[in-house]
């Protein structure tokens, strides 16, 4: 994996990701059902992913795959037979996983099932009730205020039946069977930054890497949150043990600064690679320690797996006002932000894929770089050039124990420069690569 | 050990400690003799402690138990037969361990044996000469200034004879034979913060814990400084090896902020427990590294023992002007301050006694807390509750290697909350306790 | 090694070093040839060093000892037969290692071989071309500006022939065969701070230590930069393995603050000893991490050797404007600065030579210092004296694992005080020295 994208290629990719988001934005996704299936089918136009079905009732560790939920329509009508809440206008109006209901009731009774955001009176919240049978509607606080006393008719035309949980998976083999994992959740309905930005980014990376020679094998997961990662881990324990580095991808399309949440291990290679890439990116960023709340890193980092999986987002979940509301819409995610996120992800993967330990084959004193045309001939100037410094660092620290990333960190030089200088020295037979199995 | 005291109970305990201090304040204590015996007898009204006698001449490591010192009276009279210095007004007036003397002398000769504090001309200093035969008087600099030339008669009616060193000890057995040590010095005469505040606090804790089921066994020592801890260690080497955590208690009744002096080990569990308790107490505090000067932690932390013993005080010894002067009196220690110190000590002991490692019995992915009624049913909100967060942290880090204190530190949550969430999860068979011998 | 120098002795030594620098300043040194030979002969007046010759063509690791270079004269004449550049006025005028040349040429052609410093138009730069055949002249930019169009005659009367590389070495045996290395480069022509200040300092230390009983053996190297240290290491691999601590000495005569560059190991005893000495010196200083650019620490710290060798300078190479120019002259180095540098080096060596681990022979509780006359008799004062504190620290940490330097660091007390207190305690049979081979 060698080439990164040019600014123009990045801009094109950003626009394309935004179009993908727009395509699947209207679909009513949930943790099961036709919404996620339809979304995965759209992704297959770009990535040849496999679509897996895990039947309702399957035991996955402490959990059970739930009934499959589907919904055709839902509304609330007032006594004048006007639809005052209408699923067709926004799928956020229905509490996700609502059981079917068709009944008349007073406003007082209805109100028990209505959810609003008093602080953001124009926005519709997103609510779910996956694991407890319930039904409800979400609406803007201003809409609720306009409802008059009287009788209302409620209809949720949903089904909750034996079926399956659906997820998408794409495996890209590299030279090693060791894996890099990129995982995103694809279970939220019309929410753009939270879920669709991650889906679009992972699909785009999968597409790009499929044209490249890779050191690691790469696995891309498009799964329902929590239950999806639990199901995947339960059914792929052996495969999971091959994951060396991983990232949970989400909230990557807003214009906020980057936030990296470390893996449970705290200083794994993935943690250091992300921090290094961000440091040299020119982007603003913040690094946070692991905590057991968030997205599917909760499962990948559970103590029985303890995988080196972090999460790289822009504004983290729950920390932008639009989070889990109707305001997380197509305007909230920008092609430019998606392109910038893609650039960072690619530099992280480039570090992981190229990181290696070398042996200085001439470890006693420096080799004579000048006779090999690698060092300026005229002496006496105060400074070495940056490339000369990078070669000296690589030679000095290539004792088999320091990886290129270790060297870049200690030299305070970009990985890219260290990598190029190591390649130059290896071409001159001054460095020998330590086989990865020996690490 | 579960319950802490209510604010009212603490206030009552503060008043009671102050009364105990007032009771024993007039007694002329020293490192041997009837003063400390009388003090220990008063403590037995609250705590069933054993009183030990170590005979004069007993070799205790590099030291020898000295002659027992007792004093009946002492004074200096001027030529008009007026007592210008009188032991009966304050036992600080006599240099502790002064040999008997009865003689007339000039003011010039007397002056060689007089000690004052020129910077604090109204205060009487406290001076000792335990290990070199000497005699002397301490008085206010202003009193000294008033002494006229002329002949003085000096009387110190003391005895220095074969006898013994006396200390008090109370052992409270818990489930384990591993011990927590609380040690205080009880060898200073009329000084309240330095010595009596510690004595009152240790006695009160001993009393409170005797009504509670304890994990550790607890040992409470009321000893003369230096020679007392050396004697105890010399005669209890095997027992000392059972001490897992310990605190030297002193200067705990003034109104200054808390100071914790770490054990020689620097980051032992006692060190971390005290810092954690202080951090969540709302009290001001400062943490200092170990140094080999201070109270009996000098002996407990000598390299041949290196016990995990720190010292938690308010203003440390030597750092308040009243230290070792007549101004360290009943007004200098306050019931409220004593009560606040008791609260901190109890929370430290509660952490120690409840700290444990657990195994997450469902370590692969999170268990489904919702079906167990431990997680809210409606999803979509931005934050988890604090108790939910505590449970997630406990589950995530309970891999057998992290104690509850480790988890509290990493989660940045109070130990108490982590403990309650661990108890809840254990009740649900989601956690199993790692046996302490397995640690 | 016990005594340091008095201020007067230091001042005398500073003047003497400056005179030595003045004596050898006019000599045209290079990495081979008679210049360095003549310099080493002058040093033998003070230090009985051995002069080694390594023949041209000798393979030393990846390098080959080059042809020996000597120069008799060099000049450029204008068409009026006036010498516009003259080696006899300053040996910096010729690019070091220039091949012989005698030819007429236009100013345009000549200009290709001229080097100036446009930013410092009055200064002559120092340039070399050791490993690529070339010739050239260096001159002040202002001089270049005055050259008129026309024909010039160029003469460099140099030789580049089979011969040898020359270096000086002085070995001073101590009680142990383990060594301390002091190495300086002596290959620069008329440059005072860069090369001669180091030469003078190392010679002076060698002289001083030869009159003293030493724990370590000491090795002093006066070598040509890069190729000299590579040649020495190649021919003394076994000896190199005995080097426990080392310093590369250079740029020690200017009036800038001290800079210590750590060894590649980063926290070796030499690194800690230098930082400790600087901290208690009252001098301004800065500590920098190792980097593989600089002087011969590059070779000593190459991964195949990884010796604990740092570099203690005043202003580091390349960071003063006079560096590698004619302004690095006799005025740029001051006797006082040289004396101050000598003082620091001696305190570093004193720490190294006296550092040791001890066993507290009375490790259980404190020994009774008072009965040994080591502790004041009258008790009750707030503070211990500094010497008493030092003794308590030494006793507390002398468990065989802590060296005196470890203790000084943790106690935050000067090494000197810790050393004296350890000696006092050892005299009292309270401490036993841990044999160095046991470490």
Short mmCIF file of N, CA and C in Angstrom, two decimals, chain C residues 41-167:
data_model
loop_
_atom_site.label_atom_id
_atom_site.label_comp_id
_atom_site.label_asym_id
_atom_site.label_seq_id
_atom_site.Cartn_x
_atom_site.Cartn_y
_atom_site.Cartn_z
N UNK C 41 52.13 16.01 19.38
CA UNK C 41 53.46 16.15 20.01
C UNK C 41 53.44 17.26 21.05
N UNK C 42 52.75 18.35 20.74
CA UNK C 42 52.65 19.44 21.72
C UNK C 42 51.92 18.95 22.99
N UNK C 43 50.87 18.11 22.81
CA UNK C 43 50.13 17.59 23.97
C UNK C 43 51.01 16.71 24.86
N UNK C 44 51.96 16.02 24.22
CA UNK C 44 52.83 15.13 25.01
C UNK C 44 53.67 15.89 26.02
N UNK C 45 53.79 17.19 25.84
CA UNK C 45 54.47 17.96 26.88
C UNK C 45 53.69 17.93 28.18
N UNK C 46 52.40 17.66 28.10
CA UNK C 46 51.59 17.64 29.31
C UNK C 46 51.10 16.23 29.69
N UNK C 47 50.85 15.42 28.68
CA UNK C 47 50.26 14.10 28.92
C UNK C 47 51.07 13.06 28.16
N UNK C 48 51.47 11.98 28.82
CA UNK C 48 52.31 10.98 28.13
C UNK C 48 51.50 10.09 27.20
N UNK C 49 50.88 10.70 26.21
CA UNK C 49 49.99 9.90 25.37
C UNK C 49 50.76 9.12 24.31
N UNK C 50 50.18 8.01 23.90
CA UNK C 50 50.72 7.22 22.80
C UNK C 50 50.18 7.77 21.49
N UNK C 51 51.04 7.82 20.48
CA UNK C 51 50.59 8.27 19.17
C UNK C 51 50.50 7.05 18.25
N UNK C 52 49.31 6.80 17.73
CA UNK C 52 49.06 5.63 16.89
C UNK C 52 48.94 6.06 15.43
N UNK C 53 49.41 5.18 14.55
CA UNK C 53 49.28 5.44 13.11
C UNK C 53 48.51 4.28 12.49
N UNK C 54 47.46 4.58 11.75
CA UNK C 54 46.68 3.54 11.06
C UNK C 54 46.88 3.76 9.56
N UNK C 55 47.51 2.79 8.88
CA UNK C 55 47.91 3.02 7.48
C UNK C 55 46.74 3.29 6.53
N UNK C 56 46.99 4.13 5.56
CA UNK C 56 46.06 4.35 4.45
C UNK C 56 45.63 3.00 3.89
N UNK C 57 44.33 2.88 3.61
CA UNK C 57 43.85 1.64 3.02
C UNK C 57 43.34 0.64 4.03
N UNK C 58 43.63 0.87 5.30
CA UNK C 58 43.11 -0.05 6.32
C UNK C 58 41.58 0.00 6.32
N UNK C 59 40.99 -1.20 6.30
CA UNK C 59 39.52 -1.27 6.33
C UNK C 59 39.06 -1.13 7.78
N UNK C 60 38.22 -0.18 8.06
CA UNK C 60 37.69 -0.02 9.42
C UNK C 60 36.16 -0.02 9.30
N UNK C 61 35.57 -1.20 9.61
CA UNK C 61 34.15 -1.43 9.36
C UNK C 61 33.83 -1.06 7.90
N UNK C 62 32.84 -0.22 7.68
CA UNK C 62 32.42 0.09 6.31
C UNK C 62 33.33 1.11 5.63
N UNK C 63 34.32 1.62 6.33
CA UNK C 63 35.14 2.70 5.82
C UNK C 63 36.56 2.23 5.51
N UNK C 64 37.29 3.03 4.77
CA UNK C 64 38.69 2.77 4.48
C UNK C 64 39.49 4.00 4.89
N UNK C 65 40.59 3.78 5.59
CA UNK C 65 41.41 4.93 5.98
C UNK C 65 41.92 5.60 4.70
N UNK C 66 41.67 6.91 4.55
CA UNK C 66 41.98 7.58 3.27
C UNK C 66 43.47 7.87 3.11
N UNK C 67 43.82 8.37 1.95
CA UNK C 67 45.15 8.88 1.70
C UNK C 67 45.48 9.95 2.73
N UNK C 68 46.76 10.06 3.01
CA UNK C 68 47.17 11.12 3.94
C UNK C 68 47.32 12.43 3.17
N UNK C 69 46.82 13.49 3.77
CA UNK C 69 46.83 14.80 3.11
C UNK C 69 47.82 15.71 3.83
N UNK C 70 48.69 16.38 3.04
CA UNK C 70 49.56 17.41 3.61
C UNK C 70 49.58 18.60 2.67
N UNK C 71 49.84 19.73 3.22
CA UNK C 71 49.82 20.95 2.41
C UNK C 71 50.97 21.85 2.84
N UNK C 72 51.69 22.38 1.83
CA UNK C 72 52.79 23.31 2.13
C UNK C 72 52.35 24.76 1.94
N UNK C 73 51.63 24.98 0.85
CA UNK C 73 51.25 26.37 0.56
C UNK C 73 50.07 26.38 -0.40
N UNK C 74 49.45 27.53 -0.52
CA UNK C 74 48.34 27.68 -1.46
C UNK C 74 48.03 29.16 -1.59
N UNK C 75 47.71 29.56 -2.80
CA UNK C 75 47.36 30.97 -3.03
C UNK C 75 46.62 31.13 -4.34
N UNK C 76 46.00 32.27 -4.49
CA UNK C 76 45.43 32.70 -5.77
C UNK C 76 46.03 34.07 -6.06
N UNK C 77 46.60 34.20 -7.26
CA UNK C 77 47.18 35.49 -7.64
C UNK C 77 46.34 36.10 -8.76
N UNK C 78 46.23 37.43 -8.72
CA UNK C 78 45.54 38.10 -9.83
C UNK C 78 46.56 38.41 -10.94
N UNK C 79 46.09 39.04 -11.98
CA UNK C 79 46.96 39.26 -13.16
C UNK C 79 48.10 40.23 -12.82
N UNK C 80 47.93 40.98 -11.71
CA UNK C 80 49.02 41.87 -11.28
C UNK C 80 50.01 41.11 -10.37
N UNK C 81 49.86 39.80 -10.33
CA UNK C 81 50.75 38.95 -9.53
C UNK C 81 50.61 39.21 -8.02
N UNK C 82 49.47 39.76 -7.61
CA UNK C 82 49.22 39.94 -6.17
C UNK C 82 48.44 38.73 -5.63
N UNK C 83 48.86 38.25 -4.44
CA UNK C 83 48.12 37.15 -3.81
C UNK C 83 46.81 37.69 -3.25
N UNK C 84 45.70 37.32 -3.87
CA UNK C 84 44.40 37.79 -3.37
C UNK C 84 43.83 36.80 -2.34
N UNK C 85 44.29 35.57 -2.38
CA UNK C 85 43.96 34.62 -1.31
C UNK C 85 45.27 33.94 -0.94
N UNK C 86 45.50 33.82 0.40
CA UNK C 86 46.81 33.31 0.80
C UNK C 86 46.66 32.39 2.01
N UNK C 87 46.95 31.12 1.79
CA UNK C 87 46.91 30.09 2.85
C UNK C 87 47.73 30.50 4.06
N UNK C 88 48.82 31.24 3.83
CA UNK C 88 49.70 31.60 4.95
C UNK C 88 49.04 32.59 5.91
N UNK C 89 48.06 33.31 5.39
CA UNK C 89 47.35 34.21 6.31
C UNK C 89 46.34 33.44 7.18
N UNK C 90 45.70 32.43 6.59
CA UNK C 90 44.80 31.57 7.39
C UNK C 90 44.64 30.25 6.68
N UNK C 91 44.84 29.17 7.42
CA UNK C 91 44.71 27.86 6.78
C UNK C 91 43.26 27.52 6.43
N UNK C 92 42.30 28.33 6.92
CA UNK C 92 40.89 28.10 6.53
C UNK C 92 40.67 28.44 5.06
N UNK C 93 41.59 29.23 4.45
CA UNK C 93 41.39 29.66 3.06
C UNK C 93 41.33 28.49 2.07
N UNK C 94 41.93 27.35 2.46
CA UNK C 94 41.92 26.20 1.54
C UNK C 94 40.88 25.18 2.01
N UNK C 95 40.06 24.71 1.07
CA UNK C 95 39.16 23.61 1.40
C UNK C 95 40.03 22.44 1.84
N UNK C 96 39.78 21.97 3.06
CA UNK C 96 40.58 20.90 3.66
C UNK C 96 40.49 19.65 2.78
N UNK C 97 41.66 19.03 2.53
CA UNK C 97 41.78 17.86 1.65
C UNK C 97 41.72 18.21 0.15
N UNK C 98 41.97 19.51 -0.17
CA UNK C 98 42.02 19.87 -1.59
C UNK C 98 43.16 19.12 -2.29
N UNK C 99 42.88 18.62 -3.48
CA UNK C 99 43.93 17.97 -4.29
C UNK C 99 44.85 19.08 -4.84
N UNK C 100 46.11 18.72 -5.22
CA UNK C 100 47.02 19.75 -5.74
C UNK C 100 46.48 20.32 -7.05
N UNK C 101 46.77 21.62 -7.25
CA UNK C 101 46.35 22.26 -8.49
C UNK C 101 47.32 23.42 -8.76
N UNK C 102 47.59 23.68 -10.00
CA UNK C 102 48.43 24.83 -10.40
C UNK C 102 48.01 25.20 -11.81
N UNK C 103 47.26 26.27 -11.94
CA UNK C 103 46.63 26.52 -13.21
C UNK C 103 46.18 27.97 -13.29
N UNK C 104 46.03 28.49 -14.52
CA UNK C 104 45.44 29.81 -14.72
C UNK C 104 44.01 29.63 -15.17
N UNK C 105 43.18 30.56 -14.75
CA UNK C 105 41.77 30.44 -15.14
C UNK C 105 41.09 31.79 -14.99
N UNK C 106 39.91 31.88 -15.63
CA UNK C 106 39.13 33.12 -15.53
C UNK C 106 38.48 33.20 -14.15
N UNK C 107 38.00 34.40 -13.78
CA UNK C 107 37.30 34.55 -12.51
C UNK C 107 36.06 33.65 -12.48
N UNK C 108 35.39 33.54 -13.64
CA UNK C 108 34.18 32.72 -13.69
C UNK C 108 34.49 31.27 -13.32
N UNK C 109 35.58 30.75 -13.88
CA UNK C 109 35.94 29.36 -13.58
C UNK C 109 36.38 29.23 -12.12
N UNK C 110 37.16 30.20 -11.68
CA UNK C 110 37.64 30.18 -10.29
C UNK C 110 36.48 30.19 -9.30
N UNK C 111 35.52 31.05 -9.62
CA UNK C 111 34.36 31.23 -8.73
C UNK C 111 33.68 29.90 -8.36
N UNK C 112 33.68 28.96 -9.26
CA UNK C 112 33.10 27.63 -9.00
C UNK C 112 33.77 26.94 -7.81
N UNK C 113 34.98 27.41 -7.50
CA UNK C 113 35.76 26.76 -6.42
C UNK C 113 35.88 27.65 -5.18
N UNK C 114 35.09 28.72 -5.17
CA UNK C 114 35.21 29.65 -4.03
C UNK C 114 33.98 29.52 -3.11
N UNK C 115 34.24 29.55 -1.80
CA UNK C 115 33.16 29.43 -0.81
C UNK C 115 33.17 30.64 0.11
N UNK C 116 31.99 31.23 0.30
CA UNK C 116 31.89 32.41 1.18
C UNK C 116 30.68 32.25 2.09
N UNK C 117 30.52 33.21 3.00
CA UNK C 117 29.35 33.27 3.88
C UNK C 117 28.65 34.60 3.64
N UNK C 118 27.72 34.68 2.70
CA UNK C 118 27.10 35.96 2.37
C UNK C 118 26.51 36.67 3.58
N UNK C 119 26.00 35.89 4.56
CA UNK C 119 25.39 36.53 5.74
C UNK C 119 26.42 37.11 6.70
N UNK C 120 27.65 36.64 6.64
CA UNK C 120 28.73 37.13 7.50
C UNK C 120 29.87 37.52 6.59
N UNK C 121 29.74 38.67 5.92
CA UNK C 121 30.64 38.96 4.79
C UNK C 121 32.11 39.15 5.17
N UNK C 122 32.41 39.29 6.49
CA UNK C 122 33.82 39.44 6.88
C UNK C 122 34.47 38.12 7.30
N UNK C 123 33.70 37.08 7.38
CA UNK C 123 34.23 35.84 7.93
C UNK C 123 34.55 34.84 6.82
N UNK C 124 35.58 34.05 7.06
CA UNK C 124 35.98 33.00 6.13
C UNK C 124 35.36 31.69 6.61
N UNK C 125 34.65 30.98 5.74
CA UNK C 125 34.10 29.69 6.19
C UNK C 125 35.15 28.59 6.19
N UNK C 126 34.83 27.50 6.89
CA UNK C 126 35.66 26.29 6.92
C UNK C 126 34.92 25.22 6.13
N UNK C 127 35.58 24.68 5.10
CA UNK C 127 34.94 23.65 4.29
C UNK C 127 35.91 22.49 4.07
N UNK C 128 35.37 21.29 3.86
CA UNK C 128 36.19 20.09 3.67
C UNK C 128 35.67 19.28 2.50
N UNK C 129 36.53 18.47 1.96
CA UNK C 129 36.07 17.49 0.96
C UNK C 129 36.92 16.24 1.10
N UNK C 130 36.72 15.57 2.22
CA UNK C 130 37.57 14.43 2.55
C UNK C 130 37.42 13.25 1.59
N UNK C 131 36.17 12.96 1.23
CA UNK C 131 35.94 11.67 0.60
C UNK C 131 35.57 11.80 -0.88
N UNK C 132 35.71 13.01 -1.43
CA UNK C 132 35.53 13.18 -2.88
C UNK C 132 36.60 14.14 -3.36
N UNK C 133 37.35 13.74 -4.36
CA UNK C 133 38.48 14.56 -4.82
C UNK C 133 37.97 15.89 -5.36
N UNK C 134 38.53 16.97 -4.85
CA UNK C 134 38.01 18.28 -5.17
C UNK C 134 39.05 19.28 -4.69
N UNK C 135 38.91 20.52 -5.10
CA UNK C 135 39.74 21.58 -4.51
C UNK C 135 38.93 22.85 -4.41
N UNK C 136 39.35 23.75 -3.56
CA UNK C 136 38.63 25.00 -3.43
C UNK C 136 39.28 25.92 -2.42
N UNK C 137 38.79 27.15 -2.47
CA UNK C 137 39.26 28.17 -1.53
C UNK C 137 38.05 28.75 -0.78
N UNK C 138 38.29 29.16 0.43
CA UNK C 138 37.26 29.83 1.23
C UNK C 138 37.74 31.26 1.49
N UNK C 139 36.82 32.20 1.40
CA UNK C 139 37.22 33.58 1.66
C UNK C 139 36.01 34.38 2.13
N UNK C 140 36.30 35.57 2.64
CA UNK C 140 35.24 36.46 3.08
C UNK C 140 34.45 36.93 1.86
N UNK C 141 33.14 37.03 2.02
CA UNK C 141 32.30 37.50 0.92
C UNK C 141 32.76 38.87 0.44
N UNK C 142 33.19 39.72 1.37
CA UNK C 142 33.69 41.05 0.99
C UNK C 142 34.94 40.97 0.13
N UNK C 143 35.81 40.00 0.41
CA UNK C 143 37.02 39.83 -0.41
C UNK C 143 36.63 39.38 -1.82
N UNK C 144 35.68 38.48 -1.87
CA UNK C 144 35.24 37.99 -3.18
C UNK C 144 34.70 39.16 -4.02
N UNK C 145 33.94 40.03 -3.35
CA UNK C 145 33.33 41.14 -4.06
C UNK C 145 34.39 42.06 -4.69
N UNK C 146 35.57 42.09 -4.09
CA UNK C 146 36.62 42.99 -4.59
C UNK C 146 37.38 42.38 -5.77
N UNK C 147 37.18 41.09 -6.04
CA UNK C 147 37.94 40.46 -7.14
C UNK C 147 37.42 40.99 -8.48
N UNK C 148 38.36 41.39 -9.32
CA UNK C 148 38.02 41.94 -10.64
C UNK C 148 38.03 40.82 -11.68
N UNK C 149 37.32 41.06 -12.77
CA UNK C 149 37.42 40.14 -13.91
C UNK C 149 38.88 40.06 -14.34
N UNK C 150 39.24 38.95 -14.97
CA UNK C 150 40.62 38.84 -15.43
C UNK C 150 41.13 37.44 -15.20
N UNK C 151 42.37 37.23 -15.46
CA UNK C 151 42.96 35.89 -15.32
C UNK C 151 43.58 35.75 -13.94
N UNK C 152 43.39 34.56 -13.34
CA UNK C 152 43.93 34.27 -12.01
C UNK C 152 44.81 33.04 -12.09
N UNK C 153 45.83 33.06 -11.27
CA UNK C 153 46.66 31.85 -11.16
C UNK C 153 46.36 31.20 -9.82
N UNK C 154 46.16 29.92 -9.88
CA UNK C 154 45.77 29.18 -8.68
C UNK C 154 46.85 28.19 -8.34
N UNK C 155 47.23 28.13 -7.08
CA UNK C 155 48.21 27.12 -6.64
C UNK C 155 47.77 26.49 -5.34
N UNK C 156 47.63 25.18 -5.35
CA UNK C 156 47.50 24.44 -4.09
C UNK C 156 48.62 23.42 -4.09
N UNK C 157 49.57 23.65 -3.21
CA UNK C 157 50.76 22.78 -3.14
C UNK C 157 50.52 21.74 -2.04
N UNK C 158 49.63 20.80 -2.36
CA UNK C 158 49.29 19.76 -1.37
C UNK C 158 49.67 18.40 -1.90
N UNK C 159 49.67 17.42 -1.02
CA UNK C 159 49.90 16.04 -1.44
C UNK C 159 48.81 15.17 -0.84
N UNK C 160 48.45 14.13 -1.58
CA UNK C 160 47.44 13.17 -1.13
C UNK C 160 48.04 11.82 -1.46
N UNK C 161 48.66 11.21 -0.45
CA UNK C 161 49.49 10.03 -0.72
C UNK C 161 49.26 8.96 0.33
N UNK C 162 49.72 7.75 0.01
CA UNK C 162 49.70 6.68 1.01
C UNK C 162 50.42 7.17 2.24
N UNK C 163 49.87 6.91 3.38
CA UNK C 163 50.47 7.38 4.62
C UNK C 163 49.69 6.75 5.75
N UNK C 164 49.18 7.56 6.65
CA UNK C 164 48.40 6.98 7.74
C UNK C 164 47.51 8.02 8.39
N UNK C 165 46.60 7.48 9.19
CA UNK C 165 45.76 8.32 10.04
C UNK C 165 46.39 8.27 11.43
N UNK C 166 46.45 9.42 12.09
CA UNK C 166 47.15 9.54 13.37
C UNK C 166 46.18 9.88 14.48
N UNK C 167 46.32 9.20 15.61
CA UNK C 167 45.53 9.66 16.77
C UNK C 167 46.33 9.46 18.05
#
